[in-house]
XYZ file of C-alpha atoms in Angstrom:
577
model
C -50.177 -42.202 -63.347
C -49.807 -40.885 -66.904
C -52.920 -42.358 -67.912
C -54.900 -41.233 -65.170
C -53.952 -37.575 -63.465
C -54.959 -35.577 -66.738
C -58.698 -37.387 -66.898
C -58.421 -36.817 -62.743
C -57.792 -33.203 -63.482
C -60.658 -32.950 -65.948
C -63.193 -34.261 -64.007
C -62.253 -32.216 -61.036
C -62.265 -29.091 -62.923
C -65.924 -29.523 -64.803
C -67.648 -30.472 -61.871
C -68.535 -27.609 -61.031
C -67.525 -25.664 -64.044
C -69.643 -24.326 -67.127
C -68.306 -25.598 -70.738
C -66.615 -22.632 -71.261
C -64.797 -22.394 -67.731
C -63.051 -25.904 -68.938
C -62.125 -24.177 -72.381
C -60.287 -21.627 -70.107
C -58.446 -23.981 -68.037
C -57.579 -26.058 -71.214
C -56.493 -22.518 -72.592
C -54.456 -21.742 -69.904
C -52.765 -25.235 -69.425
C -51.797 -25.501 -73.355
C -51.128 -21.386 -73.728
C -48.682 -19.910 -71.163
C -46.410 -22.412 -70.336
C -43.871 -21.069 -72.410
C -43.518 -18.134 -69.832
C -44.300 -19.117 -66.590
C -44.115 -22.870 -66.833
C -46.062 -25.784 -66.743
C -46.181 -26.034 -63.036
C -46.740 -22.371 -62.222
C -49.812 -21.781 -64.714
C -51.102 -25.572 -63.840
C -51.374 -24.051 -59.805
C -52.709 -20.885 -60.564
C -55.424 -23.332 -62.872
C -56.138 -25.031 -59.864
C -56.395 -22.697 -57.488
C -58.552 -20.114 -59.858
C -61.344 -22.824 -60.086
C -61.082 -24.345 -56.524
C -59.930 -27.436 -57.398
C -57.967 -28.140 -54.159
C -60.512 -27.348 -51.354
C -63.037 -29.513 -53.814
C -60.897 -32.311 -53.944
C -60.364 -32.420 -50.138
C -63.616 -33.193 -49.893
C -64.434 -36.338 -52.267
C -62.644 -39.886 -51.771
C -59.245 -39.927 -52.833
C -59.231 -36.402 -53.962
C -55.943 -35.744 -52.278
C -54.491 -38.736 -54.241
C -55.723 -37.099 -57.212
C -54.343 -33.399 -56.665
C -50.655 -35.300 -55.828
C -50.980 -37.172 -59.234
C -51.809 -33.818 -60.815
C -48.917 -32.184 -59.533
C -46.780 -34.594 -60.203
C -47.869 -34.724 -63.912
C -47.367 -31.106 -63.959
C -43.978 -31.663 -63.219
C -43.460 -34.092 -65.617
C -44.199 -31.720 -67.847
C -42.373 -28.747 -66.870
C -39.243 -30.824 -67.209
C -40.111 -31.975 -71.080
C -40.949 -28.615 -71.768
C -36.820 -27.724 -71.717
C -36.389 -30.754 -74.162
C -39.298 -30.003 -76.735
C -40.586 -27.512 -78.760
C -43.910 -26.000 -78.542
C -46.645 -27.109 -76.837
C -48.151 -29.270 -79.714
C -45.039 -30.928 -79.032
C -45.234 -30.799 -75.364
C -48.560 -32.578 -75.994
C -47.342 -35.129 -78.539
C -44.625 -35.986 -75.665
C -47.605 -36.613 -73.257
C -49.321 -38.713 -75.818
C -46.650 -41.066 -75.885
C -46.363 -41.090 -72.336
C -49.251 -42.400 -71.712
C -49.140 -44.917 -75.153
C -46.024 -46.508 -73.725
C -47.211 -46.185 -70.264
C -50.271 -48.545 -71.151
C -48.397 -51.022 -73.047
C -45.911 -51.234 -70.315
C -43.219 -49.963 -71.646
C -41.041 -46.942 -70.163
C -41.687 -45.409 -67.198
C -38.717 -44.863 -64.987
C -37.699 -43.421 -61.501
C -39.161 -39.937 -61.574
C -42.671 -41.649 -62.556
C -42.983 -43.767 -59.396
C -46.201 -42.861 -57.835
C -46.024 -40.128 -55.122
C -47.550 -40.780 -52.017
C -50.093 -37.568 -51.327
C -48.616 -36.486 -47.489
C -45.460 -36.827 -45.525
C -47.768 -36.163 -42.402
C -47.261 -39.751 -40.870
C -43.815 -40.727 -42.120
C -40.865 -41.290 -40.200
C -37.861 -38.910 -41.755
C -34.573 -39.988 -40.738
C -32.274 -36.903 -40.213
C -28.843 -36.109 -39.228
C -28.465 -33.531 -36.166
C -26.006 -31.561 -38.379
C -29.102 -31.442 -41.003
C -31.710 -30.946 -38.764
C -30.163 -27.673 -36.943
C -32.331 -25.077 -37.288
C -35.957 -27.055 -38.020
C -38.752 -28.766 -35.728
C -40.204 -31.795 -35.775
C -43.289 -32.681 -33.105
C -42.022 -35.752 -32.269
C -38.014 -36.693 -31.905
C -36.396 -39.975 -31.271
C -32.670 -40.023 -29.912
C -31.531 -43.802 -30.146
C -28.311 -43.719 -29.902
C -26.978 -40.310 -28.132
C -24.645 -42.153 -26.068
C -22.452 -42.600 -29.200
C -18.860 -41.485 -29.871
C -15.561 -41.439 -31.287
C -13.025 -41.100 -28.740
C -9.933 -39.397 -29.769
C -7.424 -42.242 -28.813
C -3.903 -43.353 -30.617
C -4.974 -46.674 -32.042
C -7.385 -44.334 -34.183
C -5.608 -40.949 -34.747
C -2.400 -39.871 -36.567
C -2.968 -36.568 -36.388
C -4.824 -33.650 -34.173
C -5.640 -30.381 -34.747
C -4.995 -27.957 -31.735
C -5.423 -24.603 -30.935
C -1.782 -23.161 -29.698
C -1.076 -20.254 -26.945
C -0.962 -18.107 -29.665
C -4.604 -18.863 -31.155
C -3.530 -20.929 -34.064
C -5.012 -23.746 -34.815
C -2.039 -25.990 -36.137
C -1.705 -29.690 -37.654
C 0.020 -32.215 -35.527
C 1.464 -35.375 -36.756
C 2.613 -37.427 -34.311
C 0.705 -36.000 -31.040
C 1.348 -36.800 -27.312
C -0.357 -38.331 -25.195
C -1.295 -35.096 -23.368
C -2.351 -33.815 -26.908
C -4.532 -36.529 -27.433
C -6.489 -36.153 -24.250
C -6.615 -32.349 -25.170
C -7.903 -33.554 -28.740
C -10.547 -35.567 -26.759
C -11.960 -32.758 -24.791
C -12.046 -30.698 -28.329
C -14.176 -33.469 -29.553
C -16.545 -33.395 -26.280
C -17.126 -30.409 -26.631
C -18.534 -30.442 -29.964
C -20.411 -33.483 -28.720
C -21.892 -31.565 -26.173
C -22.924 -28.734 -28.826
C -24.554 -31.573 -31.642
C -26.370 -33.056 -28.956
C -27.820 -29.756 -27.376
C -28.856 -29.129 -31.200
C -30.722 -32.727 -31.017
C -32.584 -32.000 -27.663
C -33.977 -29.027 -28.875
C -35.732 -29.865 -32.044
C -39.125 -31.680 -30.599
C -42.458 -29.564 -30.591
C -44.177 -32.069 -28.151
C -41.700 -34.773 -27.060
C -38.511 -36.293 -27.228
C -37.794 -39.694 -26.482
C -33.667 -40.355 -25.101
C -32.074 -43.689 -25.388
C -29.385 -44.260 -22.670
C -27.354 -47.235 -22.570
C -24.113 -47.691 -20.934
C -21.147 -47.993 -22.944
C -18.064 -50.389 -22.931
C -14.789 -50.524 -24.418
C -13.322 -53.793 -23.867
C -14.252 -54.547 -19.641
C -14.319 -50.337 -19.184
C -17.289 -47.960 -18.745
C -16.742 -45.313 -21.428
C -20.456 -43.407 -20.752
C -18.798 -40.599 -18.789
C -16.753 -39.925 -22.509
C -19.863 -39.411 -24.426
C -21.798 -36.307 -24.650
C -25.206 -37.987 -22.865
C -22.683 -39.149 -20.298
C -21.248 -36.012 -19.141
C -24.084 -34.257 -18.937
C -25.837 -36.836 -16.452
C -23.231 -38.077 -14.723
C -19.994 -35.348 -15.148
C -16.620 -36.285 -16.895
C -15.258 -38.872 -14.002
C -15.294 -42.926 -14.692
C -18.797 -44.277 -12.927
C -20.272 -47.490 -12.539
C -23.345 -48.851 -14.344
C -24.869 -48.584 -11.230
C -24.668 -45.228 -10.723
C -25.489 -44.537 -14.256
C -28.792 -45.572 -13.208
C -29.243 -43.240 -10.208
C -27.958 -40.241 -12.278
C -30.978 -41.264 -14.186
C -33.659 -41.701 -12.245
C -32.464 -37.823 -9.882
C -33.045 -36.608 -13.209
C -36.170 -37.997 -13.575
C -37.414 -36.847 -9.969
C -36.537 -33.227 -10.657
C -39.276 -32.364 -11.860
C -38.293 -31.764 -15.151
C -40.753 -33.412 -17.463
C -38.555 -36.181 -17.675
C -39.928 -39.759 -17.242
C -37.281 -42.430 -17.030
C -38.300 -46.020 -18.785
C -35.876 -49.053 -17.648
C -35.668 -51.366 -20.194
C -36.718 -55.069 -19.016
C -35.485 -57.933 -21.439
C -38.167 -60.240 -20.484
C -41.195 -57.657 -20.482
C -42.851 -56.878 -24.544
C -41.440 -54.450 -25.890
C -44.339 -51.556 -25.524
C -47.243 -51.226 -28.342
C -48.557 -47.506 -29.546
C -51.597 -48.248 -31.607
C -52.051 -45.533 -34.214
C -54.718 -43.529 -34.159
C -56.699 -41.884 -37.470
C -55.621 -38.838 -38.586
C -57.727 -35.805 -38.138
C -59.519 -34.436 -40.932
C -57.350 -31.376 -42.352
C -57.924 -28.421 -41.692
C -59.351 -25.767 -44.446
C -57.211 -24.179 -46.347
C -57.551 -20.009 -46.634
C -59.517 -18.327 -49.561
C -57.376 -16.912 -52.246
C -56.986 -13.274 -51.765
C -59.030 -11.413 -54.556
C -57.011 -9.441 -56.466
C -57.433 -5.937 -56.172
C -54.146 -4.205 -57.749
C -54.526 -1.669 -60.393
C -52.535 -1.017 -63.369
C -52.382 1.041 -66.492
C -53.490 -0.572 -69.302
C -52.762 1.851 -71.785
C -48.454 1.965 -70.475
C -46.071 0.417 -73.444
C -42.512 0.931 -73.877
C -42.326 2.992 -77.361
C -40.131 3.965 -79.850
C -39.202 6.070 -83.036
C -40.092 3.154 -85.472
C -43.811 2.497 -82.971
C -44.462 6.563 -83.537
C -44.121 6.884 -87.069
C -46.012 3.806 -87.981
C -48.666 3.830 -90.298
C -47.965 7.523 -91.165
C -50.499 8.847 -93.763
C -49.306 11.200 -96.725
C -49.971 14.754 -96.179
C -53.324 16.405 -98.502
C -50.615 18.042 -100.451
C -47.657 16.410 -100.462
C -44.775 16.309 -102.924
C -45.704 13.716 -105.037
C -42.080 12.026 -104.662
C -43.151 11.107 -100.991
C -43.607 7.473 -100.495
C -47.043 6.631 -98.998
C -45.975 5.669 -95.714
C -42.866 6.178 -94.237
C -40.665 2.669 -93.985
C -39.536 1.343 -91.027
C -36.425 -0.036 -92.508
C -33.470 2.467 -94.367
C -34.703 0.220 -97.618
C -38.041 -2.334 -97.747
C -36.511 -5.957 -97.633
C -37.585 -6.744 -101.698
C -35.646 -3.634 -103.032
C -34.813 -3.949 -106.958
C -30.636 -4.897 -107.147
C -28.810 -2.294 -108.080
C -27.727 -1.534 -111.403
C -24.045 -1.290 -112.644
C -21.950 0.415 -111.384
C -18.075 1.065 -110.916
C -17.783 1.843 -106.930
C -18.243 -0.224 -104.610
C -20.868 1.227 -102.671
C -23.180 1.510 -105.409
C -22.652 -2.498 -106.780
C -23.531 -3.751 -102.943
C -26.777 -5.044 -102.952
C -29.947 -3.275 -101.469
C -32.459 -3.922 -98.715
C -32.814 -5.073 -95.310
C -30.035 -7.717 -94.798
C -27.635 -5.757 -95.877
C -28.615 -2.442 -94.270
C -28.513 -4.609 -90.958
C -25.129 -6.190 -91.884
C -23.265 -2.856 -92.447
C -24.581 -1.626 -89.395
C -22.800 -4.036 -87.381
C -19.818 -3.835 -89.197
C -19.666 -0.418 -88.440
C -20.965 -0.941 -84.989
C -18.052 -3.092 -84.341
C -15.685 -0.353 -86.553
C -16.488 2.197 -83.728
C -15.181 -0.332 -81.175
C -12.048 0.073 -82.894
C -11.861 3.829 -82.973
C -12.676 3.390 -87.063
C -9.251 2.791 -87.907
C -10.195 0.647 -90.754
C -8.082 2.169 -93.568
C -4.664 2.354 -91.835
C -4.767 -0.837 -90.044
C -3.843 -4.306 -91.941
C -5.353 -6.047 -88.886
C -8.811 -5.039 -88.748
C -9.322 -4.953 -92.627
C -7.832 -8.932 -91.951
C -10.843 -8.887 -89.182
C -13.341 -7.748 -91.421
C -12.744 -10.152 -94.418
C -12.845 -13.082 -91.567
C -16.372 -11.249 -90.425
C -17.520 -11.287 -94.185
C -16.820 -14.451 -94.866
C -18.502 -15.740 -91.542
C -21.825 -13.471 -91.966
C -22.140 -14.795 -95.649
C -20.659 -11.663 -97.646
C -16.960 -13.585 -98.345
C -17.825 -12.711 -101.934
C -17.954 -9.311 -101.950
C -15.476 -8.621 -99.063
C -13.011 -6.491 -101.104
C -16.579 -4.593 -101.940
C -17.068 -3.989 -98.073
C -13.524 -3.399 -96.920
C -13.173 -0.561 -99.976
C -16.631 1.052 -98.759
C -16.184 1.348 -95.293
C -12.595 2.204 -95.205
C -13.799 5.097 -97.312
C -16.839 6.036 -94.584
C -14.011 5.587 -92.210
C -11.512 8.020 -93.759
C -13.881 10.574 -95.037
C -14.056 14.142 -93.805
C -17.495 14.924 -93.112
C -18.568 18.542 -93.748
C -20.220 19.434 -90.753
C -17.408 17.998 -88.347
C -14.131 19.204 -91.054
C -12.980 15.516 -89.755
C -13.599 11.465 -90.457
C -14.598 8.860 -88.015
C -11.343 7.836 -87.758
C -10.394 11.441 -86.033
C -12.856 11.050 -83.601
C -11.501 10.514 -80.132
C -14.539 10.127 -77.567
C -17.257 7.876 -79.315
C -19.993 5.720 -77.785
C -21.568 3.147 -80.166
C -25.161 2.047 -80.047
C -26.488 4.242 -77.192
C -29.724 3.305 -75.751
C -31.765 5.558 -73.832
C -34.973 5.492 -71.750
C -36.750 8.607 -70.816
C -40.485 8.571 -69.677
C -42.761 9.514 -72.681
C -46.294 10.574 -70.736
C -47.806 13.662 -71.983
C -45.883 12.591 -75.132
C -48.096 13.313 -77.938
C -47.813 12.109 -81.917
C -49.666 15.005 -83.299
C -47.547 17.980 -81.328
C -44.610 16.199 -81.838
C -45.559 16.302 -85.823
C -46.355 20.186 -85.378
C -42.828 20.887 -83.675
C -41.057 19.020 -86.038
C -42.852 20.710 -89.296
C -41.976 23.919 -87.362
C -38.579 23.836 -86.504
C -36.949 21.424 -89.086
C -37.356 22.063 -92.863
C -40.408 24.226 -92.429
C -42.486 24.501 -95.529
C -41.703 21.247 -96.980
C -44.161 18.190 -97.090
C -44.243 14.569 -95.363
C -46.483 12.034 -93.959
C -48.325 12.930 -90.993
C -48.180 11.154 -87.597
C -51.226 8.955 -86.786
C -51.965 10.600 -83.876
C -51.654 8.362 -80.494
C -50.409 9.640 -77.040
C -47.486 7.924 -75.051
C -47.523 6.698 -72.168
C -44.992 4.770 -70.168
C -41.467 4.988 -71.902
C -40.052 5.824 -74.613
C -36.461 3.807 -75.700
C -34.415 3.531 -78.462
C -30.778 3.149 -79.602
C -28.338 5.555 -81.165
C -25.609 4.432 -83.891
C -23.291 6.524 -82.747
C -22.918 9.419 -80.551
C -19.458 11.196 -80.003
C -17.991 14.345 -78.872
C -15.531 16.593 -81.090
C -14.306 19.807 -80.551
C -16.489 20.741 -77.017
C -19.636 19.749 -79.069
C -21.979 16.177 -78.975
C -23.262 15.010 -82.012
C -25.742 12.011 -82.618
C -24.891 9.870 -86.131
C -27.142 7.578 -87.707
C -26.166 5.553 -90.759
C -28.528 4.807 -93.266
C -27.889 2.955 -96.449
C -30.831 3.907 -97.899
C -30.212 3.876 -102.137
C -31.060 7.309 -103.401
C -30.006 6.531 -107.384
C -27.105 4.894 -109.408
C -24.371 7.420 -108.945
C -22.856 9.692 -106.636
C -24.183 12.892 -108.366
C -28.074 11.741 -106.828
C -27.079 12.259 -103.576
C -27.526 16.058 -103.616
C -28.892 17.681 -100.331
C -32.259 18.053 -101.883
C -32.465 14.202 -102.510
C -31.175 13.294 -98.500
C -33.500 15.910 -97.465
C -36.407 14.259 -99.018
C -35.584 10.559 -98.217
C -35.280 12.276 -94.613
C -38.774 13.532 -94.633
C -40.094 10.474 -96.720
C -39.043 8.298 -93.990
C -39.911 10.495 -90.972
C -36.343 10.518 -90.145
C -36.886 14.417 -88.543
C -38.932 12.877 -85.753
C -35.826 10.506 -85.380
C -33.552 13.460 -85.149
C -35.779 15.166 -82.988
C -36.352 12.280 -80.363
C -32.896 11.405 -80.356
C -31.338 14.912 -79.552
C -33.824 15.085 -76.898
C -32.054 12.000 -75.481
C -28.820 13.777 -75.788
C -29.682 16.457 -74.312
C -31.454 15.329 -71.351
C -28.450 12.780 -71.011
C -26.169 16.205 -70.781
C -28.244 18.328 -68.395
C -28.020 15.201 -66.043
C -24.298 14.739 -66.666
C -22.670 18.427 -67.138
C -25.286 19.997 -64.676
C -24.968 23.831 -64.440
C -21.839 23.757 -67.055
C -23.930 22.351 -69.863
C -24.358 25.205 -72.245
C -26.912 23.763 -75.058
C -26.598 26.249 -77.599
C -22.503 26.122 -77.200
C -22.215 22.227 -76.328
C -25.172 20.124 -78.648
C -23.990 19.746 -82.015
C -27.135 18.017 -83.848
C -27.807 15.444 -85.443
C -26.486 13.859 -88.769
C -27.636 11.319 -91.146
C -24.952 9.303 -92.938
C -26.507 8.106 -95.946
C -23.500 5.938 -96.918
C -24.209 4.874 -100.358
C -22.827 8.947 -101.311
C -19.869 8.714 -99.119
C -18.400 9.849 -102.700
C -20.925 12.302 -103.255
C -20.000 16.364 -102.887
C -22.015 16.423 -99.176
C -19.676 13.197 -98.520
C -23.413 11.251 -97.841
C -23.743 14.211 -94.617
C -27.235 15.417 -94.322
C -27.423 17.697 -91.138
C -30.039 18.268 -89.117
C -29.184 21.771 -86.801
C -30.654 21.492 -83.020
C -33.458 23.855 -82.629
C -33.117 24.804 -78.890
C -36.762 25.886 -79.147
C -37.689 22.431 -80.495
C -36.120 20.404 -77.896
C -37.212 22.350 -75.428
C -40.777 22.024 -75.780
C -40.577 18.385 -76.412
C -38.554 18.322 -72.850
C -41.509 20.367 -71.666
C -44.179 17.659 -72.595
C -42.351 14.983 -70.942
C -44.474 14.152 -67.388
C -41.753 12.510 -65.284
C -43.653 10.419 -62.492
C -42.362 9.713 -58.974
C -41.471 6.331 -59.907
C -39.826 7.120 -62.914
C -37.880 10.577 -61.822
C -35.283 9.056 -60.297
C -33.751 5.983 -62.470
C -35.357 5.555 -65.283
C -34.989 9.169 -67.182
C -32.095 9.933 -69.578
């Protein structure tokens, strides 16, 4: 099998097929089985090129489509074991090297046969409620298990009451009622059997004995034909054949010892009928829809003609670029912790977790025992009396614009994601708004311009309400200089337009305050309720602006960006913020 469905396959598929139709399939085959499967892209294969109408058609072509399939699934199940498809491939490979030296091979590789058309299928009535077969064969309906003492301790019986209750050590008169329970659902099964043929149903009858007694009136067959009283065999017989002369459809065959038993030649199966034409395609879709983002918009921004010349040349996508310089010297904490990426990420979940806990870092013994354990398991054990110093301090610190600390904050909702649909979403007037209406007059890179369309997601550190207002937090441990006196309002103003972090601001109260209007309704009072937004830069936590760098919520800004949103039919009414 393994050495013969995939040259089966490829023959099949090039006989018709130009060169670069069989690269395709090959393609297709090898390329997307990590996310539909083996078995799913091998049908849709077949089926795109024809294969199984062409196969029909040539000498053992079924055999060949059965071996195929059953390849594919051969393959489907490796794929959960390997890794890759050049693996999935090597695992074929030796398949088929152990296959031809007559080694391996087990139960799941035993050829298939190509149709169950002509087999016989052997079926319980319980299992076969519900289905159809064309042709059904009763031996043995004349079976049963009489409820009788030498085979019953116990009964279950419906009471006066309608309680169906457990019975030991039953009577005699609760045995017989036991008996005509178990009729009963006799009668049911075999009404479930009689009805499952399409075109006939052939009935074995035979009369029953135990020991010298006729029992056939006790089984379900029995009762039916001949009613619930003791008969003798020979009226067993002229139940029978009365049934037979009703007119029914019935025709009774008595059994004769001596005559052959009867011979039903079988005749050739019919050629199979053609299967349907695929249905051509004809859906249409948007091409240009993407799910976007603050880090997708401001990508590849290009400095402005005259920009500050302390702008970066593109804005980063990360608070710090992954191979930043270590930093220098230094007596607090937060200025000896190492720069970059990795550790930007890891104090964001730190204090992702810290919000969890309402921030109560610095008065709590437990979680500053919970956050050494978290060091040490993240790979930061060594500096964990670095981490638990810094972020008890962002814990405990007032920030200006709130007169409070995290730790005072009663209503907080960590990592916030939003959807809202971004068509009509434009790069370039979301750059003019944002020059406009958030530290006008001062340089950054410009937006590549692009236009949105589909949705537009992201996730919010923190957002949290204090005194009636909301407020959106981000933290960024962006490095600004060696000490606490470089992290003037100046400096986190220009790292905040170096990085594009306005557009952030900008996108994300627009979040919030779509997520209000939807919640507060007619109460929500924007200019009274939305606080803005505010950028923690946590390396000046020290600093005289505690690290704080607020960005104020322009009603006119959000506003028009609300304005350019195009909410579609489908989208309106679950997907907006």
């Amino acid at each position: 099998l393994l050495g013969l469905s995939l040259p089966a396959l490829l023959q099949l598929a090039s006989e018709d097929e130009a060169f670069d139709a069989r690269c395709e399939l090959l393609r297709a085959l090898g390329g997307a089985w990590r996310t539909q499967g083996v078995l799913a892209m091998l049908r849709r294969a077949l089926h795109g090129f024809g294969v199984p109408q062409r196969s029909l058609q040539i000498d053992f072509g079924e055999r060949r489509l059965t071996n195929v399939l059953h390849l594919a699934e051969l393959l489907q199940a490796a794929s959960a074991q390997v890794e890759g498809e050049q693996a999935l491939i090597r695992w074929l490979a030796q398949q088929i090297a152990d296959a031809a030296a007559g080694q391996g091979g087990g139960d799941e590789q035993v050829l298939r046969l190509e149709s169950d058309a002509e087999l016989v299928k052997v079926v319980t009535v319980h299992k076969s409620k519900g289905l159809e077969y064309p042709l059904v064969f009763l031996p043995f309906p004349a079976q049963h298990r009489a409820v009788e003492r030498r085979n019953t301790r116990a009964v279950r019986l419906v009471g006066a009451d309608g309680q169906r209750r457990l019975i030991l050590s039953p009577s005699t008169a609760q045995l017989a009622a036991a008996d005509r329970e178990r009729l009963r659902e006799d009668l049911r099964l075999l009404y479930v059997a009689l009805t499952r043929a399409r075109h006939a149903l052939w009935l074995g009858a035979a009369v029953l004995y135990a020991g010298k007694t006729c029992v056939w009136q006790r089984s379900a067959i029995g009762c039916l034909v001949s009613g619930t009283e003791p008969v003798p065999p020979a009226q067993i017989a002229l139940d029978l054949q009365a049934l037979a002369d009703a007119g029914s459809g019935i025709a009774l065959v008595v059994d004769d010892a001596e005559a052959p038993p009867p011979v039903t030649r079988c005749l050739p199966r019919a050629a199979p009928p053609a299967l349907l034409p695929a249905p051509a395609y004809a859906a249409q879709f948007d091409r240009l829809w993407s799910v976007s983002s603050y880090s997708a918009l401001v990508r590849d921004a290009l400095p402005p003609a005259a920009a500050a010349p302390e702008l970066p040349l593109r804005p980063l996508r990360d608070d710090e670029p992954a191979a930043a310089e270590p930093a220098p010297a230094a007596t607090q904490p937060w200025h000896r912790f190492p720069r970059g990426a990795f550790a930007g990420n890891f104090l964001h979940d730190q204090l992702e977790w810290l919000a969890d806990e309402n921030f109560g870092l610095a008065a709590s013994p437990t979680l500053q025992q919970a956050l050494a354990r978290r060091c040490q398991r993240q790979g930061w054990g060594a500096r964990s009396d670095e981490v638990l110093a810094w972020l008890g301090r962002v814990c405990s610190t007032p920030l200006p614009a709130l007169g409070a600390s995290l730790d005072g904050i009663t209503r907080s909702l960590p990592e916030m994601e939003f959807w809202f649909p971004s068509d009509g979403l434009r790069a370039g007037a979301v750059d003019a708004l944002c020059h406009q209406h958030l530290l006008p007059g001062q340089g950054r890179p410009l937006l590549p311009e692009r236009s949105l369309r589909g949705l537009f997601m992201g996730f919010a550190d923190l957002v949290f309400e204090h005194q009636g207002r909301y407020w959106v937090l981000d933290y960024k441990s962006n490095a600004l200089g060696a000490g606490d006196a470089d992290y003037t309002q100046g400096a986190m103003q220009a790292a905040l337009l170096g990085h594009r972090y306005d557009v952030q601001a900008a996108l994300y109260l627009l979040a919030l305050h779509r997520l209000l209007k939807s919640r507060l309704g007619a109460a929500y009072e924007p200019a009274r309720q939305l606080g803005g937004a505010i950028f923690y830069f946590l390396r000046g936590v020290n600093s005289a602006g505690r690290g704080c760098c607020l960005v104020p919520p322009p009603l006119a800004l959000i506003e028009a960006l609300d304005a350019m949103l195009v909410a579609t039919p489908d989208l309106a009414a679950g997907a907006q913020v």
